[in-house]
Amino acid sequence: MTDTTIRKSVFLPVSKQHAWDYLTKADLLNKWFHPADADMAPGQDYTLRSQKDGDRMCWGTVEEMVPHDYMRWSFTVGPANGVMSTVEWTLSDAPGGTRLSLVHSGLPTDAEGFGLVLALDKGWHGFLGGLRNCTEE
């Protein structure tokens, strides 16, 4: 795994602090992404579970947190066979709210990994749309 990267941005009609809570608080992650075993905390491992059956969906370590501005995770899913990638979240002020940007890097570059990259791209697109819907309520 080397340099395939997914980049996404979404505009949220809430403050950076409010958006940050949706990225870090277990009860709010559950509303738009996956149920988390615990709040995200720097240097801590995390596990996000399936909404359907509670099975482990994705996991890794919160590598860095700069509250309300930036967070970086190591990240893997079952089909990646334990190979870690990196997910970075950047929050910036925007007129009327917050711009949230995601960069998911270290993804497969070979033909065998292409399906995983497509699935992750589709997943991030849907989850960020769900996040926007949650924060508009």
Coordinates of N, CA and C in Angstrom, one line a residue:
M1 N 0.9 -1.2 0.0 CA 0.0 0.0 0.0 C 0.9 1.2 0.0
T2 N 0.6 2.1 -0.9 CA 1.5 3.3 -1.0 C 0.6 4.6 -1.1
D3 N 0.5 5.1 -2.4 CA -0.1 6.5 -2.5 C -1.4 6.7 -3.1
T4 N -2.3 5.8 -3.1 CA -3.7 6.1 -3.5 C -4.4 6.8 -2.4
T5 N -5.0 7.9 -2.7 CA -5.6 8.8 -1.7 C -7.1 9.2 -2.1
I6 N -7.9 9.2 -1.1 CA -9.3 9.7 -1.3 C -9.4 11.0 -0.6
R7 N -10.0 12.0 -1.2 CA -10.1 13.3 -0.7 C -11.6 13.7 -0.7
K8 N -12.2 14.2 0.4 CA -13.6 14.6 0.4 C -13.7 15.8 1.3
S9 N -14.7 16.7 1.0 CA -15.0 17.8 1.8 C -16.5 17.9 1.9
V10 N -16.9 18.4 3.0 CA -18.4 18.7 3.2 C -18.5 20.0 4.0
F11 N -19.5 20.7 3.7 CA -19.8 22.0 4.5 C -20.9 21.7 5.5
L12 N -20.7 22.0 6.7 CA -21.6 21.7 7.8 C -22.1 23.0 8.4
P13 N -23.4 23.1 8.6 CA -24.0 24.4 9.1 C -23.9 24.5 10.7
V14 N -22.7 24.2 11.2 CA -22.5 24.2 12.6 C -21.0 24.7 12.9
S15 N -20.8 25.1 14.1 CA -19.4 25.6 14.5 C -18.4 24.4 14.4
K16 N -17.1 24.8 14.4 CA -16.1 23.7 14.4 C -16.2 22.9 15.7
Q17 N -16.5 23.5 16.8 CA -16.6 22.7 18.0 C -17.7 21.7 17.9
H18 N -18.9 22.1 17.4 CA -20.0 21.1 17.2 C -19.6 20.0 16.3
A19 N -19.0 20.4 15.1 CA -18.6 19.4 14.2 C -17.6 18.4 14.8
W20 N -16.6 19.0 15.6 CA -15.6 18.2 16.3 C -16.3 17.1 17.2
D21 N -17.3 17.5 17.9 CA -18.0 16.6 18.7 C -18.5 15.4 17.9
Y22 N -19.0 15.6 16.7 CA -19.5 14.5 15.9 C -18.4 13.6 15.4
L23 N -17.2 14.1 15.4 CA -16.0 13.2 15.0 C -15.4 12.5 16.2
T24 N -15.7 12.9 17.4 CA -14.9 12.4 18.6 C -15.8 11.7 19.7
K25 N -17.0 12.0 19.7 CA -17.9 11.5 20.8 C -18.6 10.3 20.3
A26 N -18.5 9.2 21.1 CA -19.1 7.9 20.7 C -20.5 8.0 20.4
D27 N -21.3 8.7 21.2 CA -22.8 8.7 20.9 C -23.1 9.5 19.7
L28 N -22.3 10.4 19.2 CA -22.5 11.2 18.0 C -22.0 10.5 16.8
L29 N -20.8 9.8 16.9 CA -20.3 9.0 15.8 C -21.3 7.9 15.4
N30 N -22.1 7.4 16.3 CA -23.1 6.4 16.1 C -24.2 7.0 15.2
K31 N -24.4 8.3 15.2 CA -25.5 8.9 14.4 C -25.2 8.9 12.9
W32 N -24.0 9.0 12.5 CA -23.7 9.2 11.1 C -22.6 8.2 10.6
F33 N -21.9 7.5 11.4 CA -20.8 6.7 11.0 C -21.0 5.2 11.5
H34 N -20.3 4.9 12.5 CA -20.5 3.5 13.1 C -20.5 3.7 14.6
P35 N -21.1 2.8 15.4 CA -21.0 2.9 16.8 C -19.6 2.7 17.3
A36 N -19.1 3.5 18.2 CA -17.8 3.5 18.7 C -17.8 2.9 20.1
D37 N -16.7 2.1 20.4 CA -16.6 1.5 21.7 C -16.4 2.6 22.8
A38 N -15.8 3.7 22.4 CA -15.5 4.8 23.4 C -15.3 6.1 22.6
D39 N -15.3 7.2 23.3 CA -14.9 8.5 22.6 C -13.5 8.4 22.1
M40 N -13.2 9.1 21.0 CA -11.9 9.2 20.4 C -11.0 10.0 21.3
A41 N -9.8 9.4 21.6 CA -8.9 10.1 22.5 C -7.5 9.9 21.9
P42 N -6.6 11.0 22.1 CA -5.3 10.9 21.5 C -4.5 9.7 22.1
G43 N -3.8 9.0 21.2 CA -3.0 7.9 21.6 C -3.7 6.6 21.9
Q44 N -5.1 6.6 21.8 CA -5.9 5.5 22.1 C -6.3 4.7 20.9
D45 N -6.4 3.4 21.0 CA -7.0 2.6 20.0 C -8.5 2.8 20.0
Y46 N -9.1 2.6 18.8 CA -10.5 2.7 18.7 C -11.0 1.6 17.9
T47 N -12.3 1.3 18.1 CA -13.0 0.3 17.3 C -14.4 0.8 17.0
L48 N -14.8 0.8 15.7 CA -16.1 1.2 15.3 C -16.8 -0.1 14.8
R49 N -18.1 -0.2 15.1 CA -18.8 -1.5 14.9 C -19.9 -1.3 13.9
S50 N -20.4 -2.4 13.4 CA -21.5 -2.5 12.5 C -22.8 -2.1 13.2
Q51 N -23.6 -1.3 12.5 CA -24.9 -0.9 13.0 C -25.8 -2.2 13.1
K52 N -25.6 -3.1 12.2 CA -26.5 -4.3 12.1 C -26.2 -5.3 13.3
D53 N -25.0 -5.7 13.4 CA -24.7 -6.9 14.2 C -23.6 -6.6 15.3
G54 N -23.1 -5.4 15.3 CA -22.1 -5.1 16.3 C -20.7 -5.6 16.0
D55 N -20.5 -6.3 14.9 CA -19.2 -6.8 14.5 C -18.2 -5.6 14.3
R56 N -17.0 -5.8 14.5 CA -15.9 -4.8 14.2 C -15.9 -4.4 12.8
M57 N -16.1 -3.1 12.4 CA -16.0 -2.7 11.1 C -14.7 -2.1 10.7
C58 N -14.2 -1.2 11.5 CA -12.9 -0.5 11.3 C -12.3 -0.2 12.6
W59 N -11.0 -0.1 12.6 CA -10.2 0.1 13.8 C -8.9 0.7 13.5
G60 N -8.2 1.1 14.6 CA -6.9 1.7 14.5 C -6.6 2.5 15.7
T61 N -5.8 3.5 15.6 CA -5.3 4.3 16.7 C -5.5 5.8 16.4
V62 N -6.0 6.6 17.4 CA -6.0 8.0 17.2 C -4.6 8.5 17.4
E63 N -3.9 8.9 16.3 CA -2.5 9.3 16.4 C -2.3 10.7 16.8
E64 N -3.2 11.6 16.4 CA -3.0 13.0 16.8 C -4.4 13.7 16.8
M65 N -4.5 14.6 17.8 CA -5.7 15.4 17.9 C -5.3 16.9 18.3
V66 N -5.8 17.8 17.5 CA -5.7 19.2 17.8 C -7.2 19.7 17.9
P67 N -7.8 19.7 19.1 CA -9.2 19.9 19.2 C -9.7 21.1 18.3
H68 N -10.8 20.7 17.6 CA -11.6 21.6 16.8 C -10.9 21.9 15.4
D69 N -9.7 21.4 15.2 CA -8.9 21.7 14.0 C -8.5 20.5 13.2
Y70 N -8.0 19.5 13.8 CA -7.3 18.4 13.1 C -7.3 17.1 13.9
M71 N -7.5 16.0 13.2 CA -7.3 14.7 13.9 C -6.8 13.7 12.8
R72 N -5.9 12.8 13.3 CA -5.3 11.8 12.4 C -5.5 10.4 13.0
W73 N -6.0 9.5 12.3 CA -6.2 8.1 12.7 C -5.3 7.2 11.8
S74 N -4.8 6.1 12.4 CA -4.4 4.9 11.6 C -5.8 4.2 11.4
F75 N -5.9 3.5 10.3 CA -7.3 3.0 10.0 C -7.1 1.7 9.2
T76 N -7.9 0.7 9.5 CA -8.0 -0.5 8.7 C -9.5 -1.0 8.7
V77 N -9.7 -1.9 7.8 CA -11.0 -2.6 7.7 C -10.7 -4.1 7.4
G78 N -11.6 -5.0 7.6 CA -11.4 -6.4 7.4 C -10.8 -6.7 6.0
P79 N -11.3 -6.2 4.9 CA -10.8 -6.5 3.6 C -9.3 -6.1 3.4
A80 N -8.8 -5.2 4.2 CA -7.4 -4.7 4.1 C -6.4 -5.7 4.7
N81 N -7.0 -6.7 5.4 CA -6.1 -7.7 6.0 C -5.1 -7.2 7.0
G82 N -5.5 -6.2 7.8 CA -4.7 -5.6 8.8 C -3.7 -4.6 8.4
V83 N -3.6 -4.3 7.1 CA -2.8 -3.2 6.6 C -3.4 -1.9 6.9
M84 N -2.6 -1.0 7.6 CA -3.1 0.3 8.1 C -3.0 1.3 7.0
S85 N -4.0 2.2 6.9 CA -3.9 3.4 6.1 C -4.0 4.6 7.1
T86 N -4.2 5.8 6.6 CA -4.3 7.0 7.4 C -5.5 7.8 7.0
V87 N -6.3 8.2 8.0 CA -7.4 9.1 7.8 C -7.1 10.4 8.6
E88 N -7.1 11.5 7.8 CA -6.9 12.8 8.4 C -8.2 13.7 8.3
W89 N -8.6 14.3 9.3 CA -9.7 15.2 9.4 C -9.2 16.6 9.6
T90 N -9.6 17.6 8.8 CA -9.3 19.0 9.0 C -10.6 19.8 9.0
L91 N -10.7 20.6 10.1 CA -11.9 21.5 10.2 C -11.5 22.9 10.0
S92 N -12.2 23.7 9.2 CA -11.9 25.1 9.0 C -13.2 25.9 9.0
D93 N -13.1 27.1 9.5 CA -14.2 28.0 9.5 C -14.6 28.3 8.0
A94 N -15.9 28.3 7.8 CA -16.5 28.7 6.5 C -17.7 29.6 6.8
P95 N -18.1 30.4 5.8 CA -19.3 31.2 6.0 C -20.5 30.4 6.4
G96 N -21.1 30.6 7.6 CA -22.2 29.9 8.0 C -22.0 28.6 8.7
G97 N -20.7 28.2 8.9 CA -20.4 26.9 9.5 C -19.0 26.5 9.4
T98 N -18.8 25.2 9.0 CA -17.5 24.6 9.0 C -17.3 23.8 7.8
R99 N -16.1 23.9 7.2 CA -15.7 23.0 6.2 C -14.9 21.8 6.8
L100 N -15.4 20.6 6.6 CA -14.7 19.4 7.1 C -14.1 18.7 5.9
S101 N -12.8 18.5 5.9 CA -12.1 17.8 4.9 C -11.5 16.5 5.4
L102 N -11.6 15.5 4.6 CA -11.1 14.2 4.9 C -10.0 13.8 3.9
V103 N -8.9 13.3 4.3 CA -7.9 12.7 3.4 C -7.6 11.3 3.9
H104 N -7.9 10.3 3.1 CA -7.6 8.9 3.4 C -6.5 8.4 2.5
S105 N -5.3 8.2 3.0 CA -4.2 7.9 2.2 C -3.6 6.6 2.6
G106 N -2.6 6.1 1.8 CA -2.0 4.8 2.1 C -2.8 3.7 1.6
L107 N -3.7 3.9 0.6 CA -4.6 2.9 0.1 C -3.9 2.1 -1.0
P108 N -4.5 0.9 -1.3 CA -3.8 0.0 -2.3 C -3.7 0.7 -3.6
T109 N -2.6 0.4 -4.3 CA -2.4 0.9 -5.7 C -2.5 -0.2 -6.7
D110 N -2.6 -1.4 -6.3 CA -2.7 -2.5 -7.3 C -4.1 -2.9 -7.7
A111 N -4.2 -3.7 -8.7 CA -5.5 -4.0 -9.2 C -6.4 -4.8 -8.2
E112 N -5.7 -5.6 -7.4 CA -6.5 -6.4 -6.4 C -7.1 -5.4 -5.3
G113 N -6.5 -4.3 -5.1 CA -7.0 -3.4 -4.0 C -8.0 -2.4 -4.6
F114 N -8.2 -2.4 -5.9 CA -9.0 -1.3 -6.5 C -10.5 -1.4 -6.0
G115 N -11.0 -2.6 -5.8 CA -12.3 -2.7 -5.3 C -12.5 -2.2 -3.9
L116 N -11.5 -2.3 -3.0 CA -11.5 -1.8 -1.7 C -11.5 -0.3 -1.8
V117 N -10.6 0.3 -2.6 CA -10.6 1.8 -2.8 C -12.0 2.3 -3.2
L118 N -12.6 1.6 -4.2 CA -13.9 2.1 -4.6 C -14.9 2.0 -3.5
A119 N -14.9 0.9 -2.7 CA -15.8 0.7 -1.6 C -15.6 1.8 -0.5
L120 N -14.4 2.1 -0.2 CA -14.1 3.2 0.8 C -14.5 4.5 0.3
D121 N -14.3 4.8 -1.0 CA -14.7 6.1 -1.6 C -16.2 6.2 -1.5
K122 N -16.9 5.2 -1.9 CA -18.4 5.2 -1.8 C -18.8 5.4 -0.4
G123 N -18.2 4.7 0.5 CA -18.5 4.7 1.9 C -18.3 6.1 2.5
W124 N -17.2 6.7 2.3 CA -16.9 8.1 2.8 C -17.9 9.1 2.2
H125 N -18.2 8.9 1.0 CA -19.2 9.8 0.4 C -20.6 9.8 1.1
G126 N -21.0 8.5 1.3 CA -22.3 8.4 2.0 C -22.2 8.8 3.5
F127 N -21.2 8.5 4.2 CA -21.1 8.8 5.6 C -21.0 10.4 5.8
L128 N -20.3 11.1 4.9 CA -20.2 12.5 5.0 C -21.5 13.2 4.7
G129 N -22.2 12.6 3.8 CA -23.6 13.1 3.5 C -24.5 12.9 4.7
G130 N -24.3 11.7 5.4 CA -25.1 11.5 6.6 C -24.7 12.4 7.7
L131 N -23.5 12.8 7.8 CA -23.0 13.7 8.8 C -23.7 15.1 8.6
R132 N -23.7 15.5 7.3 CA -24.3 16.8 7.0 C -25.8 16.8 7.4
N133 N -26.5 15.7 7.1 CA -27.9 15.6 7.5 C -28.1 15.6 9.0
C134 N -27.2 14.9 9.7 CA -27.3 15.0 11.2 C -27.1 16.3 11.8
T135 N -26.2 17.1 11.2 CA -25.9 18.4 11.8 C -26.9 19.5 11.4
E136 N -27.7 19.2 10.4 CA -28.8 20.1 10.0 C -30.0 20.0 10.8
E137 N -30.1 19.0 11.6 CA -31.3 18.8 12.4 C -31.4 19.9 13.5

